Short mmCIF file of C-alpha atoms in Angstrom, two decimals:
data_model
loop_
_atom_site.label_atom_id
_atom_site.label_comp_id
_atom_site.label_asym_id
_atom_site.label_seq_id
_atom_site.Cartn_x
_atom_site.Cartn_y
_atom_site.Cartn_z
CA MET A 1 -14.60 -35.65 0.01
CA SER A 2 -15.56 -33.03 2.57
CA THR A 3 -15.71 -33.66 6.28
CA LYS A 4 -19.07 -32.69 7.76
CA ARG A 5 -19.36 -31.24 11.28
CA PHE A 6 -22.67 -30.10 12.70
CA ILE A 7 -24.51 -29.50 15.98
CA THR A 8 -27.18 -32.15 16.58
CA ALA A 9 -30.10 -32.13 18.98
CA LEU A 10 -28.10 -34.53 21.14
CA GLY A 11 -25.00 -32.35 21.58
CA VAL A 12 -21.78 -31.16 19.99
CA THR A 13 -20.26 -33.46 17.37
CA LEU A 14 -17.04 -35.03 18.64
CA GLY A 15 -16.17 -37.72 16.11
CA ILE A 16 -16.77 -37.79 12.36
CA THR A 17 -16.37 -40.38 9.65
CA ALA A 18 -17.16 -40.15 5.97
CA SER A 19 -17.38 -42.43 2.94
CA THR A 20 -18.03 -41.59 -0.68
CA PHE A 21 -20.83 -43.16 -2.70
CA LEU A 22 -20.05 -43.05 -6.42
CA ALA A 23 -22.83 -42.66 -8.98
CA ALA A 24 -23.33 -45.91 -10.93
CA PRO A 25 -23.79 -45.84 -14.71
CA ALA A 26 -26.97 -47.95 -14.62
CA ALA A 27 -30.28 -46.20 -15.18
CA GLN A 28 -32.47 -45.69 -12.11
CA ALA A 29 -36.20 -45.77 -11.60
CA ALA A 30 -38.20 -42.58 -11.70
CA GLY A 31 -37.58 -40.46 -8.65
CA GLY A 32 -33.84 -41.15 -8.46
CA GLY A 33 -31.85 -44.17 -7.28
CA LEU A 34 -29.49 -44.75 -4.38
CA ASP A 35 -26.54 -44.58 -6.73
CA ASP A 36 -27.32 -40.87 -7.02
CA VAL A 37 -26.09 -40.50 -3.43
CA TYR A 38 -22.70 -38.80 -3.66
CA TYR A 39 -21.44 -39.14 -0.10
CA MET A 40 -22.60 -40.09 3.38
CA THR A 41 -21.23 -38.98 6.73
CA SER A 42 -21.84 -40.05 10.31
CA SER A 43 -21.18 -38.13 13.50
CA VAL A 44 -21.07 -39.23 17.11
CA GLY A 45 -22.49 -36.83 19.66
CA SER A 46 -21.27 -36.27 23.19
CA ASP A 47 -24.05 -38.50 24.55
CA GLY A 48 -22.88 -41.45 22.41
CA ALA A 49 -25.64 -41.16 19.83
CA PHE A 50 -24.79 -40.98 16.16
CA ARG A 51 -26.60 -39.59 13.14
CA VAL A 52 -26.18 -40.32 9.45
CA GLU A 53 -26.30 -37.57 6.84
CA PHE A 54 -26.14 -38.04 3.09
CA GLN A 55 -26.25 -35.83 0.03
CA THR A 56 -27.85 -36.56 -3.32
CA SER A 57 -28.37 -34.81 -6.63
CA GLU A 58 -31.92 -36.10 -6.84
CA GLY A 59 -34.86 -34.22 -5.35
CA TRP A 60 -36.95 -37.25 -4.37
CA GLN A 61 -38.79 -37.47 -1.08
CA ILE A 62 -37.51 -40.44 0.90
CA GLY A 63 -40.14 -41.11 3.55
CA ASP A 64 -39.97 -44.24 5.72
CA ALA A 65 -38.77 -46.58 2.97
CA LEU A 66 -35.11 -45.51 3.33
CA ALA A 67 -32.73 -46.80 6.00
CA VAL A 68 -29.05 -47.28 6.76
CA ARG A 69 -28.04 -50.76 7.91
CA VAL A 70 -25.16 -50.82 10.38
CA ARG A 71 -23.10 -54.00 9.97
CA GLU A 72 -20.21 -55.45 11.89
CA LYS A 73 -17.13 -54.58 9.84
CA GLY A 74 -16.49 -57.11 7.10
CA THR A 75 -19.56 -59.22 7.88
CA SER A 76 -23.21 -59.44 6.87
CA ALA A 77 -24.41 -59.20 10.45
CA VAL A 78 -26.71 -56.20 10.91
CA VAL A 79 -26.40 -54.73 14.41
CA ALA A 80 -28.65 -51.69 13.94
CA ARG A 81 -30.75 -49.71 11.51
CA VAL A 82 -31.01 -45.95 11.24
CA GLY A 83 -34.01 -44.27 9.67
CA GLY A 84 -36.28 -41.30 10.15
CA PHE A 85 -34.50 -39.20 7.52
CA VAL A 86 -35.57 -35.60 7.26
CA GLY A 87 -34.36 -32.60 5.31
CA GLY A 88 -33.98 -32.34 1.57
CA GLY A 89 -32.77 -28.76 1.74
CA CYS A 90 -30.49 -27.29 -0.92
CA THR A 91 -26.78 -27.23 -0.14
CA ASP A 92 -25.72 -24.87 -2.96
CA GLU A 93 -27.11 -21.85 -4.82
CA ASP A 94 -28.20 -23.90 -7.85
CA CYS A 95 -29.81 -26.54 -5.64
CA GLY A 96 -27.77 -29.21 -7.38
CA TYR A 97 -27.51 -31.22 -4.15
CA ARG A 98 -29.92 -31.93 -1.30
CA THR A 99 -29.02 -33.05 2.21
CA PHE A 100 -30.91 -35.58 4.36
CA GLU A 101 -30.27 -36.42 8.03
CA SER A 102 -31.30 -39.47 10.06
CA ALA A 103 -32.75 -39.77 13.52
CA PRO A 104 -30.20 -40.46 16.33
CA ALA A 105 -29.22 -43.99 17.35
CA LYS A 106 -26.82 -45.68 19.76
CA LEU A 107 -24.76 -48.87 19.61
CA ASP A 108 -23.69 -51.29 22.30
CA LYS A 109 -19.94 -51.20 21.82
CA MET A 110 -17.16 -49.01 20.50
CA ALA A 111 -16.00 -50.41 17.14
CA VAL A 112 -15.70 -49.79 13.42
CA TYR A 113 -18.87 -50.52 11.45
CA ASP A 114 -19.91 -50.65 7.82
CA LEU A 115 -22.85 -48.50 6.68
CA GLU A 116 -25.15 -49.62 3.92
CA LEU A 117 -27.91 -47.51 2.38
CA VAL A 118 -31.09 -49.44 1.51
CA ARG A 119 -34.59 -48.61 0.31
CA ASN A 120 -37.69 -50.84 0.53
CA GLU A 121 -35.80 -53.35 2.67
CA GLY A 122 -37.15 -56.90 2.45
CA GLN A 123 -39.48 -56.14 -0.44
CA SER A 124 -39.29 -57.31 -4.02
CA ASN A 125 -38.14 -53.87 -5.11
CA GLU A 126 -35.39 -53.59 -2.48
CA GLU A 127 -32.52 -51.35 -3.61
CA VAL A 128 -29.09 -51.23 -1.98
CA GLY A 129 -26.51 -48.49 -2.44
CA ALA A 130 -23.53 -49.45 -4.58
CA SER A 131 -20.88 -48.56 -1.97
CA ARG A 132 -20.53 -48.81 1.78
CA GLY A 133 -19.71 -46.12 4.28
CA VAL A 134 -17.78 -46.34 7.52
CA LEU A 135 -18.82 -45.50 11.07
CA ASN A 136 -15.99 -45.18 13.58
CA TYR A 137 -18.14 -45.44 16.68
CA ALA A 138 -15.97 -43.54 19.15
CA LEU A 139 -15.63 -40.13 20.72
CA ASN A 140 -12.60 -38.03 19.88
CA PRO A 141 -10.84 -40.61 17.69
CA LYS A 142 -7.17 -39.79 17.11
CA ILE A 143 -3.94 -41.23 15.77
CA ASP A 144 -1.56 -41.66 18.67
CA GLY A 145 2.22 -42.16 18.63
CA PHE A 146 2.69 -41.89 14.88
CA LYS A 147 6.41 -42.39 14.27
CA SER A 148 9.04 -43.46 11.76
CA SER A 149 11.64 -46.17 12.26
CA LEU A 150 14.15 -43.69 10.83
CA PRO A 151 14.75 -40.62 12.99
CA SER A 152 16.33 -38.95 9.93
CA LEU A 153 16.65 -39.67 6.22
CA SER A 154 19.39 -39.54 3.62
CA TYR A 155 19.66 -40.52 -0.03
CA ASP A 156 21.12 -43.86 1.09
CA SER A 157 18.55 -44.31 3.83
CA ARG A 158 15.14 -43.56 2.37
CA SER A 159 13.14 -46.66 3.34
CA GLY A 160 11.66 -47.50 6.69
CA GLN A 161 8.46 -48.24 8.57
CA ALA A 162 5.79 -45.87 9.81
CA SER A 163 3.60 -46.98 12.70
CA GLY A 164 1.05 -45.70 15.14
CA ARG A 165 -2.15 -46.46 17.01
CA VAL A 166 -5.76 -45.32 16.66
CA VAL A 167 -7.63 -44.72 19.90
CA GLY A 168 -10.94 -43.20 20.91
CA GLU A 169 -13.24 -42.78 23.89
CA ASP A 170 -15.89 -45.43 24.41
CA PRO A 171 -19.23 -43.59 23.94
CA LYS A 172 -20.72 -45.47 26.91
CA THR A 173 -17.88 -45.54 29.48
CA ARG A 174 -15.70 -42.65 28.27
CA GLU A 175 -12.73 -45.00 28.63
CA VAL A 176 -9.94 -44.46 26.08
CA LYS A 177 -9.51 -47.68 24.09
CA PRO A 178 -7.84 -48.85 20.91
CA LEU A 179 -10.06 -48.57 17.83
CA VAL A 180 -9.84 -52.08 16.40
CA GLY A 181 -10.31 -52.73 12.66
CA ALA A 182 -10.11 -49.05 11.74
CA GLY A 183 -8.99 -48.18 8.23
CA VAL A 184 -5.83 -46.10 8.04
CA GLU A 185 -4.05 -44.62 5.02
CA VAL A 186 -0.35 -43.78 5.20
CA ASN A 187 0.80 -41.36 2.49
CA THR A 188 4.27 -40.16 1.53
CA TYR A 189 4.89 -36.66 0.16
CA SER A 190 5.50 -38.14 -3.30
CA GLY A 191 2.01 -39.66 -3.37
CA GLU A 192 2.46 -43.34 -2.49
CA THR A 193 -0.41 -44.64 -0.35
CA ALA A 194 -0.66 -47.70 1.88
CA LYS A 195 -4.14 -48.86 3.01
CA LEU A 196 -4.04 -50.53 6.43
CA THR A 197 -6.35 -51.89 9.13
CA THR A 198 -5.62 -51.55 12.85
CA ASP A 199 -5.03 -54.74 14.80
CA GLY A 200 -6.50 -55.86 18.11
CA ALA A 201 -4.41 -53.23 19.89
CA GLY A 202 -5.45 -50.46 17.49
CA GLN A 203 -1.98 -50.46 15.99
CA PHE A 204 -0.89 -50.18 12.36
CA ALA A 205 2.46 -50.32 10.59
CA SER A 206 3.47 -49.73 6.98
CA PRO A 207 6.74 -49.72 5.07
CA PHE A 208 7.58 -46.51 3.19
CA ALA A 209 10.17 -45.52 0.60
CA PHE A 210 11.07 -42.10 -0.81
CA ARG A 211 12.44 -41.72 -4.33
CA GLY A 212 15.08 -39.18 -3.35
CA ASN A 213 13.89 -36.38 -5.65
CA GLU A 214 11.07 -35.02 -3.51
CA THR A 215 11.19 -31.37 -2.51
CA GLU A 216 10.46 -32.44 1.06
CA ALA A 217 10.05 -35.68 3.00
CA SER A 218 6.86 -36.17 4.96
CA LEU A 219 4.54 -38.97 6.06
CA GLN A 220 0.89 -38.64 6.95
CA ALA A 221 -1.51 -41.12 8.53
CA SER A 222 -5.26 -40.52 8.11
CA LEU A 223 -8.24 -42.31 9.62
CA VAL A 224 -10.33 -43.61 6.71
CA GLY A 225 -13.64 -41.80 6.56
CA SER A 226 -12.45 -38.75 8.49
CA GLU A 227 -10.37 -36.02 6.95
CA SER A 228 -10.05 -34.34 10.35
CA VAL A 229 -8.28 -37.24 12.05
CA LYS A 230 -4.70 -37.34 10.83
CA SER A 231 -1.10 -37.08 11.97
CA LYS A 232 1.97 -35.92 10.07
CA LEU A 233 5.70 -36.60 10.35
CA SER A 234 8.55 -34.68 8.67
CA PRO A 235 11.79 -36.60 9.31
CA PRO A 236 14.82 -34.34 8.73
CA ILE A 237 16.98 -35.02 5.68
CA ARG A 238 20.75 -35.32 6.09
CA LYS A 239 21.99 -33.72 2.86
CA GLN A 240 24.91 -35.43 1.17
CA ALA A 241 27.79 -33.36 -0.20
CA THR A 242 27.95 -33.02 -3.99
CA LYS A 243 30.45 -32.01 -6.65
CA LEU A 244 29.44 -30.52 -10.01
CA ASN A 245 31.70 -30.98 -13.02
CA VAL A 246 30.95 -29.00 -16.19
CA SER A 247 32.81 -30.61 -19.09
CA ALA A 248 31.43 -28.24 -21.74
CA PRO A 249 31.53 -25.38 -22.44
CA GLY A 250 34.80 -24.07 -21.06
CA PRO A 251 35.28 -21.12 -18.70
CA THR A 252 34.67 -18.61 -21.53
CA VAL A 253 32.34 -18.97 -24.51
CA THR A 254 32.27 -16.72 -27.57
CA ALA A 255 29.19 -17.32 -29.70
CA ARG A 256 26.84 -15.55 -32.07
CA PHE A 257 23.69 -13.96 -30.70
CA GLY A 258 20.75 -16.36 -30.87
CA SER A 259 22.84 -19.51 -31.08
CA LYS A 260 22.34 -22.50 -28.79
CA ILE A 261 25.20 -23.60 -26.54
CA ALA A 262 25.26 -27.18 -25.26
CA VAL A 263 26.01 -27.78 -21.60
CA HIS A 264 27.43 -31.11 -20.40
CA SER A 265 27.77 -31.73 -16.69
CA THR A 266 27.90 -34.50 -14.14
CA VAL A 267 27.18 -34.55 -10.42
CA THR A 268 28.79 -36.86 -7.88
CA ARG A 269 27.70 -37.35 -4.29
CA THR A 270 29.45 -38.42 -1.14
CA ALA A 271 27.55 -41.49 0.03
CA ASP A 272 26.95 -42.25 3.71
CA ASP A 273 29.89 -44.68 3.64
CA GLY A 274 32.21 -41.92 2.34
CA THR A 275 32.52 -43.19 -1.23
CA GLN A 276 31.97 -41.03 -4.30
CA LYS A 277 29.06 -42.06 -6.50
CA ASN A 278 27.55 -40.62 -9.66
CA LEU A 279 24.14 -39.05 -9.33
CA ASP A 280 22.21 -40.00 -12.44
CA ASP A 281 18.92 -38.30 -11.59
CA LEU A 282 19.78 -34.64 -12.19
CA LEU A 283 16.39 -33.21 -11.30
CA GLY A 284 17.22 -29.80 -9.88
CA LEU A 285 19.99 -28.94 -12.37
CA SER A 286 19.64 -25.58 -14.13
CA VAL A 287 21.58 -23.20 -16.36
CA THR A 288 20.81 -19.63 -15.35
CA LYS A 289 22.01 -16.15 -16.19
CA ASP A 290 23.25 -14.35 -13.08
CA GLY A 291 20.68 -11.95 -11.71
CA CYS A 292 17.69 -13.90 -13.02
CA VAL A 293 15.13 -15.36 -10.66
CA VAL A 294 13.12 -17.21 -13.33
CA ALA A 295 15.53 -19.92 -14.41
CA TYR A 296 13.55 -21.23 -17.36
CA ARG A 297 12.68 -17.92 -19.03
CA GLU A 298 14.48 -17.83 -22.39
CA ASP A 299 16.57 -14.75 -21.68
CA CYS A 300 17.63 -16.27 -18.34
CA GLY A 301 18.62 -19.73 -19.54
CA ASN A 302 16.33 -22.52 -20.64
CA GLY A 303 17.05 -25.86 -19.12
CA VAL A 304 19.80 -28.23 -18.16
CA THR A 305 21.27 -29.22 -21.53
CA ASP A 306 21.60 -25.95 -23.45
CA PHE A 307 20.82 -22.25 -23.40
CA ARG A 308 20.32 -19.50 -25.98
CA VAL A 309 22.86 -16.69 -26.24
CA THR A 310 21.07 -13.39 -25.63
CA GLY A 311 24.03 -11.17 -24.85
CA ASP A 312 27.16 -10.95 -22.74
CA ALA A 313 26.50 -12.76 -19.48
CA LYS A 314 27.80 -14.82 -16.61
CA MET A 315 26.02 -18.18 -16.66
CA THR A 316 25.79 -20.48 -13.66
CA VAL A 317 25.22 -24.22 -13.81
CA GLY A 318 23.61 -25.02 -10.49
CA PHE A 319 22.38 -28.14 -8.74
CA SER A 320 19.96 -27.97 -5.82
CA SER A 321 17.90 -30.60 -4.07
CA ALA A 322 16.27 -31.28 -0.72
CA TRP A 323 18.48 -34.38 -0.47
CA PHE A 324 21.87 -32.90 -1.40
CA ALA A 325 24.02 -29.90 -0.63
CA PRO A 326 23.96 -27.36 -3.48
CA ALA A 327 26.79 -27.16 -6.00
CA SER A 328 27.48 -24.75 -8.85
CA SER A 329 29.94 -23.75 -11.56
CA SER A 330 30.06 -20.59 -13.67
CA PHE A 331 31.34 -19.57 -17.09
CA ALA A 332 31.39 -16.33 -19.06
CA VAL A 333 29.59 -15.76 -22.35
CA HIS A 334 30.63 -13.18 -24.89
CA ALA A 335 27.99 -12.60 -27.56
CA THR A 336 29.00 -11.56 -31.06
CA HIS A 337 26.82 -9.92 -33.70
CA MET A 338 25.30 -7.53 -31.21
CA SER A 339 23.97 -4.20 -32.43
CA ALA A 340 24.69 -0.75 -31.00
CA PHE A 341 23.86 2.85 -31.82
CA GLU A 342 27.03 4.78 -32.57
CA GLY A 343 27.35 8.57 -32.49
CA LEU A 344 23.63 8.98 -31.91
CA VAL A 345 22.35 12.54 -31.63
CA GLY A 346 18.73 13.58 -31.24
CA SER A 347 17.36 17.03 -31.96
CA VAL A 348 14.05 18.82 -32.27
CA ASP A 349 13.37 21.87 -34.45
CA LYS A 350 11.10 24.80 -33.68
CA TYR A 351 8.23 23.05 -35.44
CA ARG A 352 8.46 20.05 -33.02
CA ASN A 353 10.01 17.71 -35.60
CA ILE A 354 12.37 15.17 -33.99
CA THR A 355 15.39 13.93 -35.94
CA TYR A 356 18.06 11.38 -35.04
CA THR A 357 21.44 11.10 -36.71
CA GLY A 358 23.97 8.35 -36.14
CA LYS A 359 24.72 4.79 -37.16
CA LEU A 360 23.46 1.30 -36.23
CA ILE A 361 26.52 -0.94 -36.10
CA VAL A 362 27.15 -4.66 -35.57
CA LYS A 363 29.77 -5.36 -32.92
CA ASP A 364 32.15 -8.33 -33.09
CA GLY A 365 30.73 -9.61 -36.33
CA THR A 366 29.71 -8.74 -39.85
CA VAL A 367 26.53 -8.72 -41.89
CA PRO A 368 26.30 -8.56 -45.69
CA ALA A 369 26.67 -5.04 -47.06
CA GLY A 370 23.37 -3.31 -47.56
CA THR A 371 21.51 -5.45 -45.00
CA SER A 372 18.54 -3.47 -43.71
CA ALA A 373 17.43 -3.16 -40.10
CA ARG A 374 14.24 -1.91 -38.53
CA VAL A 375 14.49 0.73 -35.82
CA HIS A 376 11.62 1.42 -33.42
CA PHE A 377 10.66 4.74 -31.81
CA ASP A 378 9.55 4.53 -28.15
CA PHE A 379 8.01 7.20 -25.88
CA SER A 380 7.71 7.34 -22.09
CA GLY A 381 5.50 9.78 -20.25
CA ASP A 382 6.48 8.51 -16.77
CA ASN A 383 10.23 9.12 -16.74
CA GLY A 384 11.14 5.76 -18.24
CA LYS A 385 9.03 3.45 -16.07
CA THR A 386 6.98 2.30 -19.05
CA TRP A 387 7.54 2.70 -22.77
CA THR A 388 5.10 2.91 -25.67
CA TYR A 389 5.93 1.96 -29.25
CA VAL A 390 4.92 4.82 -31.57
CA GLY A 391 6.35 3.77 -34.93
CA SER A 392 9.34 2.40 -36.80
CA THR A 393 11.52 2.97 -39.83
CA THR A 394 14.25 1.16 -41.76
CA THR A 395 17.96 1.87 -41.95
CA THR A 396 21.07 -0.04 -43.08
CA TYR A 397 23.62 -1.61 -40.77
CA ASN A 398 26.96 0.22 -40.47
CA THR A 399 25.71 3.16 -42.56
CA PRO A 400 25.09 6.71 -41.26
CA PHE A 401 21.39 7.52 -40.98
CA THR A 402 19.04 10.46 -40.50
CA LEU A 403 15.78 9.22 -39.01
CA LYS A 404 12.61 11.26 -38.69
CA ASN A 405 10.46 10.50 -35.66
CA PRO A 406 6.86 9.85 -36.86
CA TYR A 407 5.43 11.83 -33.92
CA SER A 408 6.18 15.36 -32.77
CA SER A 409 7.44 16.36 -29.34
CA ALA A 410 4.09 17.88 -28.39
CA LYS A 411 3.96 15.98 -25.10
CA PRO A 412 6.75 16.23 -22.52
CA GLY A 413 8.57 12.98 -21.87
CA LEU A 414 11.46 10.74 -22.88
CA TRP A 415 12.27 9.27 -26.28
CA ARG A 416 14.55 6.43 -27.36
CA LEU A 417 15.45 4.21 -30.32
CA ARG A 418 15.27 0.43 -30.12
CA HIS A 419 16.46 -2.37 -32.39
CA GLY A 420 16.32 -6.15 -32.29
CA THR A 421 16.10 -9.09 -34.69
CA ALA A 422 16.52 -12.85 -34.59
CA ASN A 423 19.96 -12.62 -36.25
CA VAL A 424 21.53 -9.54 -34.67
CA GLY A 425 21.34 -8.88 -30.95
CA PRO A 426 19.06 -6.13 -29.63
CA THR A 427 20.04 -2.73 -28.36
CA THR A 428 18.32 0.27 -26.84
CA SER A 429 19.66 3.79 -27.20
CA GLN A 430 20.15 6.36 -24.51
CA THR A 431 17.09 8.45 -23.71
CA PHE A 432 16.42 11.93 -25.06
CA GLN A 433 14.37 14.70 -23.53
CA PHE A 434 13.58 17.48 -25.99
CA ILE A 435 12.97 20.69 -24.04
CA ARG A 436 11.79 23.87 -25.73
CA ARG A 437 9.30 26.34 -24.32
CA PRO A 438 5.90 26.27 -25.99
CA THR A 439 4.58 29.56 -27.39
CA GLN A 440 1.11 30.62 -28.44
CA ILE A 441 -0.57 33.49 -30.26
CA THR A 442 -3.91 34.45 -28.73
CA ALA A 443 -6.37 37.35 -28.94
CA ASP A 444 -5.34 37.63 -32.60
CA ASP A 445 -7.70 39.59 -34.82
CA VAL A 446 -7.85 41.81 -37.92
CA THR A 447 -10.26 44.73 -37.49
CA PRO A 448 -12.48 46.20 -38.61
CA GLU A 449 -14.12 43.56 -40.82
CA GLY A 450 -16.50 44.16 -43.68
CA VAL A 451 -14.70 47.34 -44.76
CA ALA A 452 -14.46 49.34 -47.96
CA ARG A 453 -11.42 49.06 -50.17
CA GLY A 454 -8.70 51.52 -49.08
CA THR A 455 -9.75 51.45 -45.40
CA THR A 456 -6.99 51.07 -42.80
CA ILE A 457 -7.19 47.80 -40.86
CA THR A 458 -5.15 46.58 -37.89
CA ALA A 459 -3.65 43.12 -37.37
CA LYS A 460 -3.02 42.50 -33.67
CA GLY A 461 -2.57 39.79 -31.04
CA LEU A 462 -0.72 38.53 -27.97
CA LEU A 463 2.39 36.29 -27.92
CA THR A 464 3.08 34.31 -24.72
CA HIS A 465 5.42 31.51 -23.71
CA ARG A 466 4.97 28.93 -20.96
CA TYR A 467 6.92 28.77 -17.70
CA SER A 468 5.97 25.59 -15.88
CA THR A 469 2.17 25.86 -15.86
CA THR A 470 1.99 29.62 -16.35
CA TRP A 471 1.83 31.55 -19.61
CA LYS A 472 3.82 34.81 -19.57
CA PRO A 473 4.16 37.66 -22.12
CA PHE A 474 6.98 37.15 -24.62
CA ALA A 475 8.44 40.59 -25.34
CA GLY A 476 10.81 41.71 -28.10
CA GLN A 477 9.84 38.97 -30.58
CA THR A 478 9.08 39.28 -34.26
CA VAL A 479 5.66 38.14 -35.42
CA ARG A 480 5.15 37.66 -39.15
CA ILE A 481 1.82 38.67 -40.68
CA TYR A 482 0.56 36.65 -43.67
CA PHE A 483 -2.28 37.19 -46.12
CA LYS A 484 -3.91 34.82 -48.66
CA PRO A 485 -6.25 36.46 -51.24
CA ALA A 486 -9.65 34.92 -51.82
CA THR A 487 -8.98 34.62 -55.58
CA PRO A 488 -8.63 31.17 -57.22
CA GLY A 489 -5.12 29.81 -56.60
CA GLY A 490 -4.40 32.44 -53.94
CA ALA A 491 -1.28 31.69 -51.92
CA TRP A 492 0.05 32.83 -48.56
CA LYS A 493 2.31 35.88 -48.68
CA GLN A 494 4.06 37.72 -45.89
CA LEU A 495 2.89 41.36 -45.83
CA GLY A 496 4.88 42.58 -42.85
CA THR A 497 6.09 42.02 -39.31
CA ALA A 498 5.39 43.38 -35.84
CA LYS A 499 7.44 43.49 -32.64
CA THR A 500 5.91 42.33 -29.36
CA LEU A 501 5.81 44.90 -26.55
CA ALA A 502 6.63 44.33 -22.87
CA ASN A 503 3.14 42.96 -22.29
CA GLY A 504 3.49 40.56 -25.26
CA THR A 505 1.02 42.42 -27.50
CA PHE A 506 1.73 43.39 -31.10
CA SER A 507 -0.05 45.26 -33.89
CA ARG A 508 0.50 46.43 -37.47
CA LYS A 509 -1.70 48.57 -39.74
CA PHE A 510 -2.47 47.69 -43.36
CA THR A 511 -4.68 49.07 -46.14
CA ALA A 512 -7.59 46.81 -47.05
CA ASP A 513 -7.20 45.98 -50.72
CA GLN A 514 -9.12 42.75 -51.36
CA ASP A 515 -11.01 39.91 -49.71
CA GLY A 516 -8.82 37.29 -48.07
CA THR A 517 -7.55 35.47 -45.02
CA TRP A 518 -5.03 36.80 -42.49
CA GLN A 519 -2.78 34.88 -40.08
CA MET A 520 -0.09 35.84 -37.56
CA ARG A 521 2.88 33.47 -37.22
CA TYR A 522 5.73 33.25 -34.74
CA ASP A 523 8.36 31.63 -36.97
CA ASP A 524 11.46 33.34 -35.61
CA ALA A 525 11.66 31.29 -32.40
CA PRO A 526 15.12 30.91 -30.81
CA ALA A 527 16.61 27.48 -30.07
CA THR A 528 14.93 27.53 -26.65
CA HIS A 529 11.35 27.93 -27.96
CA TYR A 530 8.85 26.36 -30.33
CA ALA A 531 7.21 28.30 -33.15
CA SER A 532 3.45 28.84 -33.20
CA LYS A 533 0.61 30.10 -35.40
CA GLY A 534 -2.48 32.16 -34.78
CA ARG A 535 -5.92 31.49 -36.20
CA GLU A 536 -6.96 32.21 -39.80
CA ASP A 537 -9.15 35.33 -39.95
CA TYR A 538 -11.18 36.14 -43.11
CA VAL A 539 -11.78 39.85 -43.91
CA ASP A 540 -14.45 40.88 -46.41
CA VAL A 541 -13.49 43.99 -48.41
CA ARG A 542 -16.46 45.66 -50.21
#
């Protein structure tokens, strides 16, 4: 329920109360019934006048037939009526609710009153709202002196009494007085609520009790009908000392990857009288892998009774609570049946083909001979910050392998192998960066074209290699020149070679003999460079 504050024609709002009207299931007459009123608020202005505002989902026009009866609290005695409602404007974009506001009115004395919505009062078709609202007729109502009988709390001292007083300014005299008969709710942090009424001195008192497993201890008193009038207490908690005893497992655990390990532990506390007592409610107990901040993620430990072995680790059984001093105990885990890449070597040839040789082994355990394992290929273009899966292949545990990467090394970046199954622990290889200089053949051509048989033609081009972002001439290299005749079944055949000059250019003369396609290829790249091919150039021989 929302608290409503607004500026009235009579002055600035100083006190606010609110009460919710719930929609009744019964059908209403055409035009909407009073049970369609969702909530009603009242505000007291600085001149002592109050207004009533309500909100409804119906769009009916209310006219003079609607009024709010003001009754002495808990009685049928009507002390005033408020009418003259105006408004009907939309309060949201969809116009699902409309707001109406009464004319101002004043009362003779400061007190708590019941509000009752009525239409066609005194007539045969009189209709009364299903619920009542509350008017705290006072200026600046507040909860004064809210306190706890316990200055501090402990697990052995969790129950006490909360008390306070509700006061407000008399709208007529401006004298600060107790607000008698006011509804007050006292709530604990754990959600328990006590509903009270102030006595003749405006005072209220309520017992409270905490369970001892709350994450904090707080008490709040609220004036019924006004979300803005409240007071909060947070008594300090005297934490009791605790001892944690882990009976299983022992200080060191050796277990197969993926297995579940049971954890048995008890916690004792030092009571306020100095005796040692068992703590049965172990809310706050966790089993966590050191270095993890998310205790219940599977690879960090999953709960208070067991955890799954995901590798070698130091595990900590910890107990923490707002009511007790923390306690912990650690043990070491050695995981068997973990995989590893042994003797792994990665290489790339001049045609950008990546090959890995090595062996995928199982450490501290065995698997049946011939058991297969899937190995994944990952690529990173941002120096290992993120990795992208690009393919996978199958090998056999404990057997030397030669694995072909499904993608070439065309893009610069890092590569790695990765393995992991439900039965054998995962592993990730070291990273590889395959660095060779790219080369390219450009300006390649065979001229002239459309020549007579026996004419001399020239195959030429330019070979460059890349330095950073710049392409530079690649001198002293051998370029192979290939020809494929245009006859059925014609195959590529090397006809000769040419050496690149200082400026990277090359050329070689041939005699045109038949129609066919020519291509220059840089196949003789050293270990520092990639090979490359020129374009295919068709020459018509007449």
